[in-house]
PDB file of C-alpha atoms and ligand atoms in Angstrom:
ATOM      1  CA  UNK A 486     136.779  43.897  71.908  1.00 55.00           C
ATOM      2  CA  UNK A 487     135.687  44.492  75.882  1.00 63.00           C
ATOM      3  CA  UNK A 488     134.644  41.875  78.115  1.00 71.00           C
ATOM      4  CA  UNK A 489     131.204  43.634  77.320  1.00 70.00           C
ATOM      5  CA  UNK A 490     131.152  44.122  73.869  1.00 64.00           C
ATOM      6  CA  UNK A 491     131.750  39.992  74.216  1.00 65.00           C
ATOM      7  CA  UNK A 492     128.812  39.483  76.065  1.00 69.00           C
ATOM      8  CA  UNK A 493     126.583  41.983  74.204  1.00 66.00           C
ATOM      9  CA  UNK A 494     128.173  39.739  71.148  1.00 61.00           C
ATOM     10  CA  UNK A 495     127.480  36.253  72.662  1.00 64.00           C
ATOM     11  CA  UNK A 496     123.812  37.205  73.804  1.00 66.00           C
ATOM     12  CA  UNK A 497     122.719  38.416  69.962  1.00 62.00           C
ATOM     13  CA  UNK A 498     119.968  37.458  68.364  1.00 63.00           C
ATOM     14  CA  UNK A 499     121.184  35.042  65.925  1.00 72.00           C
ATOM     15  CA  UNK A 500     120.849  35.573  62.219  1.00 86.00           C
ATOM     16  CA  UNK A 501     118.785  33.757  59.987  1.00 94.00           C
ATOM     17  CA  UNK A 502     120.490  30.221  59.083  1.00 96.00           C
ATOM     18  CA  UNK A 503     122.654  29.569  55.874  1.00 97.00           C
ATOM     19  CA  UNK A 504     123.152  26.130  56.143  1.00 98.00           C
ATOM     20  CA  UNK A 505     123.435  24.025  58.424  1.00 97.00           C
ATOM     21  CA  UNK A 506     125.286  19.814  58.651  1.00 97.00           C
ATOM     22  CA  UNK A 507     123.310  17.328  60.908  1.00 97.00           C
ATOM     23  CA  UNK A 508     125.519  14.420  60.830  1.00 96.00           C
ATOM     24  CA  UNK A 509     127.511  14.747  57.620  1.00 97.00           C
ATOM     25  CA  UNK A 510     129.931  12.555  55.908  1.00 97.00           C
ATOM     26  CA  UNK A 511     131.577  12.422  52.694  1.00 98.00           C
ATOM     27  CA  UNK A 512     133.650   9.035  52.369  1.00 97.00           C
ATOM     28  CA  UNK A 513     135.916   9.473  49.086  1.00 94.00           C
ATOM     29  CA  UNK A 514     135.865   5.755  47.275  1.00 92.00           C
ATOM     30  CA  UNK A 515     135.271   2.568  48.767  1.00 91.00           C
ATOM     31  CA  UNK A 516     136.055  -0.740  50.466  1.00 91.00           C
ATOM     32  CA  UNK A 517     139.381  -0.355  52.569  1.00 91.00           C
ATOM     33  CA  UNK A 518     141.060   2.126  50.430  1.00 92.00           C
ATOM     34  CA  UNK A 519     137.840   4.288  51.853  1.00 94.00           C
ATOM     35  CA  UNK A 520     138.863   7.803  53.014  1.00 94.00           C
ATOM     36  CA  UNK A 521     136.521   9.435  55.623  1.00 95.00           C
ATOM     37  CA  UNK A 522     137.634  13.310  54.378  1.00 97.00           C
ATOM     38  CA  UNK A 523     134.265  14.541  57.100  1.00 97.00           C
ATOM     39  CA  UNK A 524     132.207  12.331  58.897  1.00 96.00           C
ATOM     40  CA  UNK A 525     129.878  13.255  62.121  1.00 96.00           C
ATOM     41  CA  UNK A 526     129.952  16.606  61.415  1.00 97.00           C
ATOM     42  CA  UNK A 527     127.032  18.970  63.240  1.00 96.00           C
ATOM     43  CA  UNK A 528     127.615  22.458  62.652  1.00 97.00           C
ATOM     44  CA  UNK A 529     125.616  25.581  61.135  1.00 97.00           C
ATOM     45  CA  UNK A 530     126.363  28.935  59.601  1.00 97.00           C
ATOM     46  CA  UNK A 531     123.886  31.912  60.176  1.00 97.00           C
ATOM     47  CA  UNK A 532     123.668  35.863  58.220  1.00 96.00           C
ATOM     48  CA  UNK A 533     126.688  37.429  60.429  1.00 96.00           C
ATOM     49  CA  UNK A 534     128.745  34.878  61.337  1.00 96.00           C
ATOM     50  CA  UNK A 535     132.262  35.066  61.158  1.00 97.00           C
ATOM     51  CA  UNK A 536     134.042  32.000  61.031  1.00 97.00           C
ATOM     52  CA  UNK A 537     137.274  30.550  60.895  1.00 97.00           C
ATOM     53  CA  UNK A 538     137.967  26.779  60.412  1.00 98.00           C
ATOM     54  CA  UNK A 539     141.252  25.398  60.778  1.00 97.00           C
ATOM     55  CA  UNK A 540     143.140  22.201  61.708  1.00 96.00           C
ATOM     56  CA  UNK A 541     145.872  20.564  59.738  1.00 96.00           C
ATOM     57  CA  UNK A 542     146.542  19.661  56.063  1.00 96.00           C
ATOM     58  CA  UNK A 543     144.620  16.801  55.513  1.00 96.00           C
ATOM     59  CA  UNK A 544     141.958  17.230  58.208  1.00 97.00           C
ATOM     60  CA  UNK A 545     138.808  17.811  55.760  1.00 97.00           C
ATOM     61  CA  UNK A 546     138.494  21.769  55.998  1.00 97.00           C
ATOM     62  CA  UNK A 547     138.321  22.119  52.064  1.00 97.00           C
ATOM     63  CA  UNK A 548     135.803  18.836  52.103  1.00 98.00           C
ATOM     64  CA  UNK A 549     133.643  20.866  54.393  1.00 98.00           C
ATOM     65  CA  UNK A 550     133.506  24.186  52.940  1.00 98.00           C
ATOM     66  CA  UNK A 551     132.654  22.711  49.086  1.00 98.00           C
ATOM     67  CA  UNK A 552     129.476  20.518  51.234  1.00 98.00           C
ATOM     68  CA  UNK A 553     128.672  23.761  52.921  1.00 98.00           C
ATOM     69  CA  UNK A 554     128.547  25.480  49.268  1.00 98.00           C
ATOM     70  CA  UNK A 555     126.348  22.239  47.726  1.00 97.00           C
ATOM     71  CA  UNK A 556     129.413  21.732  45.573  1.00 96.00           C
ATOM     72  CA  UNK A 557     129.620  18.386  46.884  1.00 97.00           C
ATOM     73  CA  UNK A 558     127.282  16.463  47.786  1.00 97.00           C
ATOM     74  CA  UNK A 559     127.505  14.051  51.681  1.00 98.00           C
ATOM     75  CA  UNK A 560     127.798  10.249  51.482  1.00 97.00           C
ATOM     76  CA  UNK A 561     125.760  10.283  54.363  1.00 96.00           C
ATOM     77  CA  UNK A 562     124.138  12.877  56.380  1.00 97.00           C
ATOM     78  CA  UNK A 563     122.329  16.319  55.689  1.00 97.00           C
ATOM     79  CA  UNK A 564     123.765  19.186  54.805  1.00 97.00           C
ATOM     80  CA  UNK A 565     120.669  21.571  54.022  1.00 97.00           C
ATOM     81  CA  UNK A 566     120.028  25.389  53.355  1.00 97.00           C
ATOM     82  CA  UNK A 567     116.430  26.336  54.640  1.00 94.00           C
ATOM     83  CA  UNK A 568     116.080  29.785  53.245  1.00 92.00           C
ATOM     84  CA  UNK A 569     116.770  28.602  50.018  1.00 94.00           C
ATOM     85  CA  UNK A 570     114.791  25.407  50.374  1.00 90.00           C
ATOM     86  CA  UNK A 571     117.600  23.632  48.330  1.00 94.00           C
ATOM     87  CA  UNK A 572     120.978  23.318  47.395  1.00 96.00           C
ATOM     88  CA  UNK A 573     122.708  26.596  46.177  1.00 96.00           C
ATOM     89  CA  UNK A 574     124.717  24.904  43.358  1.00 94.00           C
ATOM     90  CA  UNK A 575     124.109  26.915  40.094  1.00 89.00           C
ATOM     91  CA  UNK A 576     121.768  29.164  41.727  1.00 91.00           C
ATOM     92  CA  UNK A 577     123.966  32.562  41.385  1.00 88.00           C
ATOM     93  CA  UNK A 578     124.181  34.683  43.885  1.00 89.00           C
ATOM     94  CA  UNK A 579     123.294  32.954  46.945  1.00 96.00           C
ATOM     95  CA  UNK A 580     127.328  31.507  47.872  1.00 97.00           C
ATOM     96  CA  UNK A 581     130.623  32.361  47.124  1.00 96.00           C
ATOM     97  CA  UNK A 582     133.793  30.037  47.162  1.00 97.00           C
ATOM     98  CA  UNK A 583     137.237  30.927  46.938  1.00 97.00           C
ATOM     99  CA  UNK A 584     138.697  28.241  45.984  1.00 96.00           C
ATOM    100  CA  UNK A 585     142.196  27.104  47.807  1.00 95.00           C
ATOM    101  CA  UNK A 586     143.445  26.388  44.076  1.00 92.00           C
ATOM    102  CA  UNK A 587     144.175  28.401  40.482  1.00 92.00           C
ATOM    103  CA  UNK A 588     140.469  28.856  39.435  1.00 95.00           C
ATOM    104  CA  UNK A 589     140.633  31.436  36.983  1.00 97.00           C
ATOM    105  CA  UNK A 590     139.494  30.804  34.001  1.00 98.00           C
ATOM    106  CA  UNK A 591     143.015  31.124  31.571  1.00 97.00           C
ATOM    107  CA  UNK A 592     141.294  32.359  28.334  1.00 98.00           C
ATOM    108  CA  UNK A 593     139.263  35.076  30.120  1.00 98.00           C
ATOM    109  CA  UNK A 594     141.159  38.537  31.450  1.00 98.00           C
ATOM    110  CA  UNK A 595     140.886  38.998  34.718  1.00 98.00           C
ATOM    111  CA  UNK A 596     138.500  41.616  34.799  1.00 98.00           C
ATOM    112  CA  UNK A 597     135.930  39.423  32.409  1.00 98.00           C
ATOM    113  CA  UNK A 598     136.794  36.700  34.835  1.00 98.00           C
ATOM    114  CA  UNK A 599     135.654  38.938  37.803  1.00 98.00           C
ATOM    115  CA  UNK A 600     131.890  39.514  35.629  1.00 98.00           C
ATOM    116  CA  UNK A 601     131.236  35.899  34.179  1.00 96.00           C
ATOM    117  CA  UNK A 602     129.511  34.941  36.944  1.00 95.00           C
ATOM    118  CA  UNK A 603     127.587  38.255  37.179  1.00 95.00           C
ATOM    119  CA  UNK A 604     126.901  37.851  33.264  1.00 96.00           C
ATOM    120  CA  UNK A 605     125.737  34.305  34.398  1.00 93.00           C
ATOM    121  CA  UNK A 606     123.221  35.343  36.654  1.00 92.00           C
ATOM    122  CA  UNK A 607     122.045  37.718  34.166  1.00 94.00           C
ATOM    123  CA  UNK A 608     123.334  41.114  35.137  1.00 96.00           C
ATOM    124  CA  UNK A 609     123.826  43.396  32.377  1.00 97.00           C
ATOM    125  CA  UNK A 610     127.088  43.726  31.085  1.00 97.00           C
ATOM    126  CA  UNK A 611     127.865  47.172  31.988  1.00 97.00           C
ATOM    127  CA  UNK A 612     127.008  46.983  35.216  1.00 97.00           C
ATOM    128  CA  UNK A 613     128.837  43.587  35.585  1.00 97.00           C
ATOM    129  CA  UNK A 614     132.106  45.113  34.239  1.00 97.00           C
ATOM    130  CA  UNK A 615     131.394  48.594  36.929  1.00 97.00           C
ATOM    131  CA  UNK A 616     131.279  45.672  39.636  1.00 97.00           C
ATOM    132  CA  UNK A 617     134.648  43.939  38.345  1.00 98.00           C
ATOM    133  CA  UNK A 618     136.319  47.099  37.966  1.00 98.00           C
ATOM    134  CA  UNK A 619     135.057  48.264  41.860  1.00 97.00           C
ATOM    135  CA  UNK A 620     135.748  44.727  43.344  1.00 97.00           C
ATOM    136  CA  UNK A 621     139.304  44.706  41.803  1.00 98.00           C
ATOM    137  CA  UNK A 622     139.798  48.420  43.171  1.00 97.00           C
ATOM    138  CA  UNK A 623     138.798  47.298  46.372  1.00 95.00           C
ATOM    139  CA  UNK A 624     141.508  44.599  46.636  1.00 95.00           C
ATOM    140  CA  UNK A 625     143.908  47.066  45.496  1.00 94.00           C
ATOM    141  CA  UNK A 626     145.069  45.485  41.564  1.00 97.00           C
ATOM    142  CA  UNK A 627     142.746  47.607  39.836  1.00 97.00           C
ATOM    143  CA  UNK A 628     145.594  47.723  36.937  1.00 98.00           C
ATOM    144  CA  UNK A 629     145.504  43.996  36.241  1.00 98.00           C
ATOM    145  CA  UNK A 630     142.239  44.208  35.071  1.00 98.00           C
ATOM    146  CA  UNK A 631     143.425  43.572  31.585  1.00 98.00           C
ATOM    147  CA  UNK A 632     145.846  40.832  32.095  1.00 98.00           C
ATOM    148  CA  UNK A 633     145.498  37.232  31.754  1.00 98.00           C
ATOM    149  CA  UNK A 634     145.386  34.509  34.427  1.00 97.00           C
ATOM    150  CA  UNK A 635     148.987  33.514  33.026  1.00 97.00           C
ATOM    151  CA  UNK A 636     150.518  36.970  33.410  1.00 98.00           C
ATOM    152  CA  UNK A 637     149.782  37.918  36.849  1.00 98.00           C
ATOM    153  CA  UNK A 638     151.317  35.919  40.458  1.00 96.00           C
ATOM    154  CA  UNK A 639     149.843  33.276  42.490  1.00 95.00           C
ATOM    155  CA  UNK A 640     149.005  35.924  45.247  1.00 95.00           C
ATOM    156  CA  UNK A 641     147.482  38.301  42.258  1.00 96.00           C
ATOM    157  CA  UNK A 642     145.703  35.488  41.077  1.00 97.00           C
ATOM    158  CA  UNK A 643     144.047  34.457  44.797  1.00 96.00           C
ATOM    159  CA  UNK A 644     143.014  37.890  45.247  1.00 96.00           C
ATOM    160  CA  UNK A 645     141.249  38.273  41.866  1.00 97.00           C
ATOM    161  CA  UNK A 646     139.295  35.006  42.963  1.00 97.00           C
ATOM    162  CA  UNK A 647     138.671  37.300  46.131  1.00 97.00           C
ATOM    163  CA  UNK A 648     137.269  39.763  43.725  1.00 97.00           C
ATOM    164  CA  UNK A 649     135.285  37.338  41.587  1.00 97.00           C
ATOM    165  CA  UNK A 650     133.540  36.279  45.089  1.00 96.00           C
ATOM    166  CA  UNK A 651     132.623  39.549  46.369  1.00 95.00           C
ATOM    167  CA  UNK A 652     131.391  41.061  42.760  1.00 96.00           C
ATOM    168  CA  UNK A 653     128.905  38.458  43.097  1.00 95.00           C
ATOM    169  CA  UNK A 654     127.656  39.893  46.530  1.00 95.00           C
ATOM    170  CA  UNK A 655     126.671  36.617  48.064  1.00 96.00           C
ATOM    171  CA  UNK A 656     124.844  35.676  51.429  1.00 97.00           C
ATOM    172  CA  UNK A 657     127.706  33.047  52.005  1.00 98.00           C
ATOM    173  CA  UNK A 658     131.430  33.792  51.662  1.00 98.00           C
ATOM    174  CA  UNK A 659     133.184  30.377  51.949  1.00 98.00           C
ATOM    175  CA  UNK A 660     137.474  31.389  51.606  1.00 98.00           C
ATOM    176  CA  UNK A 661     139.478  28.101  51.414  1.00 97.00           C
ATOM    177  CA  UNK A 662     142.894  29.925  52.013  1.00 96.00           C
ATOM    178  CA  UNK A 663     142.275  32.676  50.677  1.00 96.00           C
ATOM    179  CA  UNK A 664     145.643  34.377  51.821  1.00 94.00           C
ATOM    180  CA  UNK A 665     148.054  31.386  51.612  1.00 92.00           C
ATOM    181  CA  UNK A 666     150.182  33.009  48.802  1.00 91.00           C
ATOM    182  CA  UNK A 667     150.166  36.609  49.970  1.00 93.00           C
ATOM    183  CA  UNK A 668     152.892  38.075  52.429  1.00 93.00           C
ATOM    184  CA  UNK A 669     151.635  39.420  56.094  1.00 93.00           C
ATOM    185  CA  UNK A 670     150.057  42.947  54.238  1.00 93.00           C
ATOM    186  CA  UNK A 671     148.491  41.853  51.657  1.00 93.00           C
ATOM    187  CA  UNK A 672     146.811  39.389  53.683  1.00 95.00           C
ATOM    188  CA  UNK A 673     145.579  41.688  56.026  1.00 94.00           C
ATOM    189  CA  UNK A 674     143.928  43.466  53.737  1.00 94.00           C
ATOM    190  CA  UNK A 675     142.176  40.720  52.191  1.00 95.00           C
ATOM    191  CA  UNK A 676     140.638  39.608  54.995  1.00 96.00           C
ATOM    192  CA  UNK A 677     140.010  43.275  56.097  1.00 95.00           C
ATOM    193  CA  UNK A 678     138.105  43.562  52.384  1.00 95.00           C
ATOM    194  CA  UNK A 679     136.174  40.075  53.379  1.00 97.00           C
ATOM    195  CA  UNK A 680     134.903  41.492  56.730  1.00 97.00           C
ATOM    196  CA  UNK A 681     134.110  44.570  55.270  1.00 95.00           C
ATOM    197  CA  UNK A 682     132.298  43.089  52.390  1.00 95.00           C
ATOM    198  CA  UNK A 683     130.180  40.408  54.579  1.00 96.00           C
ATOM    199  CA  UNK A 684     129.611  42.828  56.983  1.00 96.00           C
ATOM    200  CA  UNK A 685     127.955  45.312  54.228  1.00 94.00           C
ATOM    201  CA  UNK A 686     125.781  42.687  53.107  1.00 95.00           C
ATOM    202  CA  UNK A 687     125.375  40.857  56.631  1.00 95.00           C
ATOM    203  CA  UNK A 688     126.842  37.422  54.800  1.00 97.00           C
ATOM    204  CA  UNK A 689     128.008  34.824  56.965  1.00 97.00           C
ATOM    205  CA  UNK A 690     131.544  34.304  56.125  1.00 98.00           C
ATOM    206  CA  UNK A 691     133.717  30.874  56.775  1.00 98.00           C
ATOM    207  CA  UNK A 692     137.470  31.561  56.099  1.00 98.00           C
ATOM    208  CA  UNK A 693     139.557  28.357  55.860  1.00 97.00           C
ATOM    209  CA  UNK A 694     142.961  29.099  57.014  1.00 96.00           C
ATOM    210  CA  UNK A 695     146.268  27.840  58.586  1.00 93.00           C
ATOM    211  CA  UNK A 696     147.097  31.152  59.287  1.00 93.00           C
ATOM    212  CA  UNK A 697     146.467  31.953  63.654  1.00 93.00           C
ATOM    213  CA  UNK A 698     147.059  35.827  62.718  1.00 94.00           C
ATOM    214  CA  UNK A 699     143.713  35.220  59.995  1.00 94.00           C
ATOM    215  CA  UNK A 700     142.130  33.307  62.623  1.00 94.00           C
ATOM    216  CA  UNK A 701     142.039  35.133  65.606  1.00 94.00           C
ATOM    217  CA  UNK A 702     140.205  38.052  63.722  1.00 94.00           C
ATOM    218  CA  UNK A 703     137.319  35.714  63.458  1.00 96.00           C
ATOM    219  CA  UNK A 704     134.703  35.653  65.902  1.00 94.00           C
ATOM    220  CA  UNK A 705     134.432  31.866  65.861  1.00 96.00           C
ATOM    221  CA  UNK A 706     136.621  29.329  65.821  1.00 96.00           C
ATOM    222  CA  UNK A 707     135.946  25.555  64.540  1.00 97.00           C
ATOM    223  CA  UNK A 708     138.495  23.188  64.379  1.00 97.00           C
ATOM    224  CA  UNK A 709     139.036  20.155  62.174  1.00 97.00           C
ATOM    225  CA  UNK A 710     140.891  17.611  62.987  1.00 96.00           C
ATOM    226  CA  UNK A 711     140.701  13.948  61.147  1.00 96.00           C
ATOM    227  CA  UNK A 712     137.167  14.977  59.466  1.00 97.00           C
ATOM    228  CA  UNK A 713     135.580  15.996  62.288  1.00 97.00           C
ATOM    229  CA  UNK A 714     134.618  19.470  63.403  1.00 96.00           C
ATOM    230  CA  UNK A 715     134.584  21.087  66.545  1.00 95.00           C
ATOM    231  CA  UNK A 716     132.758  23.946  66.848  1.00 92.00           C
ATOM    232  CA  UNK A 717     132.538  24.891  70.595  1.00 75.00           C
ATOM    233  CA  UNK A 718     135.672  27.016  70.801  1.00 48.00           C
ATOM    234  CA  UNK A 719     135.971  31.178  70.955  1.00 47.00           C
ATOM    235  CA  UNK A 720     138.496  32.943  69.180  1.00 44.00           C
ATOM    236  CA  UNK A 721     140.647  35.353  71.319  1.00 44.00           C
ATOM    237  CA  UNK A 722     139.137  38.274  69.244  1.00 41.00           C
ATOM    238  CA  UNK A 723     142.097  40.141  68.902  1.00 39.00           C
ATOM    239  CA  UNK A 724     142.084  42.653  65.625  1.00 38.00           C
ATOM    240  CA  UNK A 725     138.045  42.433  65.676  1.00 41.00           C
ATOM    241  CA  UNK A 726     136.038  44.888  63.648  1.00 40.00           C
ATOM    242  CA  UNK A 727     133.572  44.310  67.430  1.00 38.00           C
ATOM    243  CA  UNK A 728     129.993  43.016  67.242  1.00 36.00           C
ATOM    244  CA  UNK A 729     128.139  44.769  64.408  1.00 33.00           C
TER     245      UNK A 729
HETATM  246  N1  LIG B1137     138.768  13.544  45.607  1.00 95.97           N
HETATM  247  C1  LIG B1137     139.370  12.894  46.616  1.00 95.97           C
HETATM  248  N2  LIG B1137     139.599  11.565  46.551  1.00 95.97           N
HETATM  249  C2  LIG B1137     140.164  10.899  47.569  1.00 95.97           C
HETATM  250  N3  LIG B1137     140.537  11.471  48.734  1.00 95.97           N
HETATM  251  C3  LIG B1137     140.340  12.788  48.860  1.00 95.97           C
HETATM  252  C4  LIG B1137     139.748  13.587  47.820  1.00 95.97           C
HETATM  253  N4  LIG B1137     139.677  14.867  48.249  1.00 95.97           N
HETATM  254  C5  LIG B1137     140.188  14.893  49.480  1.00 95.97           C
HETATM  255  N5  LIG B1137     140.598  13.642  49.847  1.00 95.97           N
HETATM  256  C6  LIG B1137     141.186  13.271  51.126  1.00 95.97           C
HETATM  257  O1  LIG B1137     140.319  13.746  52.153  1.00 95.97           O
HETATM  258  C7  LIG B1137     141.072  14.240  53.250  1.00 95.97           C
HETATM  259  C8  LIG B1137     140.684  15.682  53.521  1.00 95.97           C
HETATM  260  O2  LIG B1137     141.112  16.509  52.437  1.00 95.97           O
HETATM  261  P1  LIG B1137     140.862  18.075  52.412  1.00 95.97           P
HETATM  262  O3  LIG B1137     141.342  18.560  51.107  1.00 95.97           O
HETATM  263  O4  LIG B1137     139.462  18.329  52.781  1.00 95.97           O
HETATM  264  O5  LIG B1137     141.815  18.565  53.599  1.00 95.97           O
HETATM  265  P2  LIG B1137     142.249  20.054  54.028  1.00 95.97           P
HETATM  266  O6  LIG B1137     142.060  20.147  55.507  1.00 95.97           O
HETATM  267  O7  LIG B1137     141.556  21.032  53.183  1.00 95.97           O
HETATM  268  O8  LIG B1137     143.807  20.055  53.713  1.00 95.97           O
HETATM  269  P3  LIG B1137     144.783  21.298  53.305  1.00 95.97           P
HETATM  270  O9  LIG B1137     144.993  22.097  54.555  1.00 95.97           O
HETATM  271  O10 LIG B1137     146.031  20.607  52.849  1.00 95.97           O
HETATM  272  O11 LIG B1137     144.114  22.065  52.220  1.00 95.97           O
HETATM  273  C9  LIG B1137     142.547  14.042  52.903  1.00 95.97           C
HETATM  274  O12 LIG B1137     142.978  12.825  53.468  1.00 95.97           O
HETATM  275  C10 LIG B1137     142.515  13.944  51.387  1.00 95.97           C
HETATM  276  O13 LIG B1137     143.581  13.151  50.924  1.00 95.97           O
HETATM  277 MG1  LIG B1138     142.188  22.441  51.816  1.00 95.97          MG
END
């Protein structure tokens, strides 16, 4: 990315907004046993974004990607989606998670576990299996479409939760580590297939990582650090796509 391509990026008009946190918290129990997992946090994802939050185990970057998805709910705060004029929980469709844990469901093969939630939001079922079957190509395990959840690797198993995500073809791609059990290649090409796949369907995209190499191909960098976000910082930008 040039110095100008920077500035042509930094000056863009700036998508329409996801969601956006004015001052959330989520406290897990009470009294002085109380943990603070996010509190003050301000931040906002917009269509194009590219994101990548990370900070250290422990620091609330799962907390804040399942309030950003309206999986969870804030103690205190808003967290708020104003295109969809409410919470995208069990509205299909509208936000992906990949979760940082197994999440496959074990009865289902993986390529019915790629269409269930395109069954759910009511597409037919030959279109939902084309979709599986194109999603799983795309990620490159096309041949475990047959296999169960018990039969295939950790790092198979993250990247058919990449492919259950991007079937779906949602405005918001939230990745909770979405590479932490694949070697240097095969996580390059999942977040190549992530970038690719928000930038085809001009999603924002938050990708919670650990990993600098992931990181740094981000346009944005927030960091957490003991719940709170910061959001100011730039990414170097090295191994950009460049501003779309
Ligand atoms: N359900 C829960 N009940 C109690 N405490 C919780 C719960 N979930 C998370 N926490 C605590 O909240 C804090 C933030 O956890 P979180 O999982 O968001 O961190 P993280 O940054 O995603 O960590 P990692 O990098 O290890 O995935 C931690 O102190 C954690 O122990
Ligand atoms: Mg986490």
């Amino acid at each position: 990315m040039t110095v100008l391509d920077r500035i042509r990026w930094a000056s863009r008009p700036q998508g329409e907004l996801l969601v956006e946190c004015v001052g959330a918290a989520r406290v897990h129990g009470r009294g002085p046993g109380a943990v603070a997992a996010a509190h003050g946090v301000h931040c906002a994802v917009h269509r194009g974004d590219r994101i990548a939050l990370s900070g250290p185990s422990g620091s609330g970057k799962s907390t804040l990607l399942h309030l950003l998805s309206g999986l969870d709910t804030p103690t205190s705060g808003i967290v708020a989606w104003p295109t969809w004029r409410g919470s995208p929980a069990g509205r299909p469709g509208l936000v992906g998670v990949v979760f940082q844990g197994q999440s496959l469901l074990p009865d289902l093969d993986v390529a019915e576990n790629v269409a269930l939630p395109l069954l759910i939001a009511g597409v037919p079922t030959d279109a939902a299996a084309l979709a599986a079957g194109a999603a799983l190509a795309t990620l490159g395990i096309g041949e475990l479409a047959a296999k169960l959840p018990d039969e295939i690797s950790g790092g198979q198993a993250q990247r058919v939760a990449v492919a259950r995500v991007l079937a779906a073809r949602p405005a918001l791609i939230l990745a909770d580590e979405p590479t932490g059990r694949l070697d240097r290649a095969a996580a390059h090409r999942v977040v190549d297939v992530l970038i690719d796949t928000a930038d085809e369907l001009n999603a924002g995209l938050v990708i919670g990582t650990h990993d600098e190499t992931v990181a740094a191909r981000m346009r944005t960098s927030w960091r957490m650090a003991d719940g709170r976000v910061h959001t100011g910082a730039s990414a170097s930008g090295a191994g950009l796509r460049g501003p779309s």
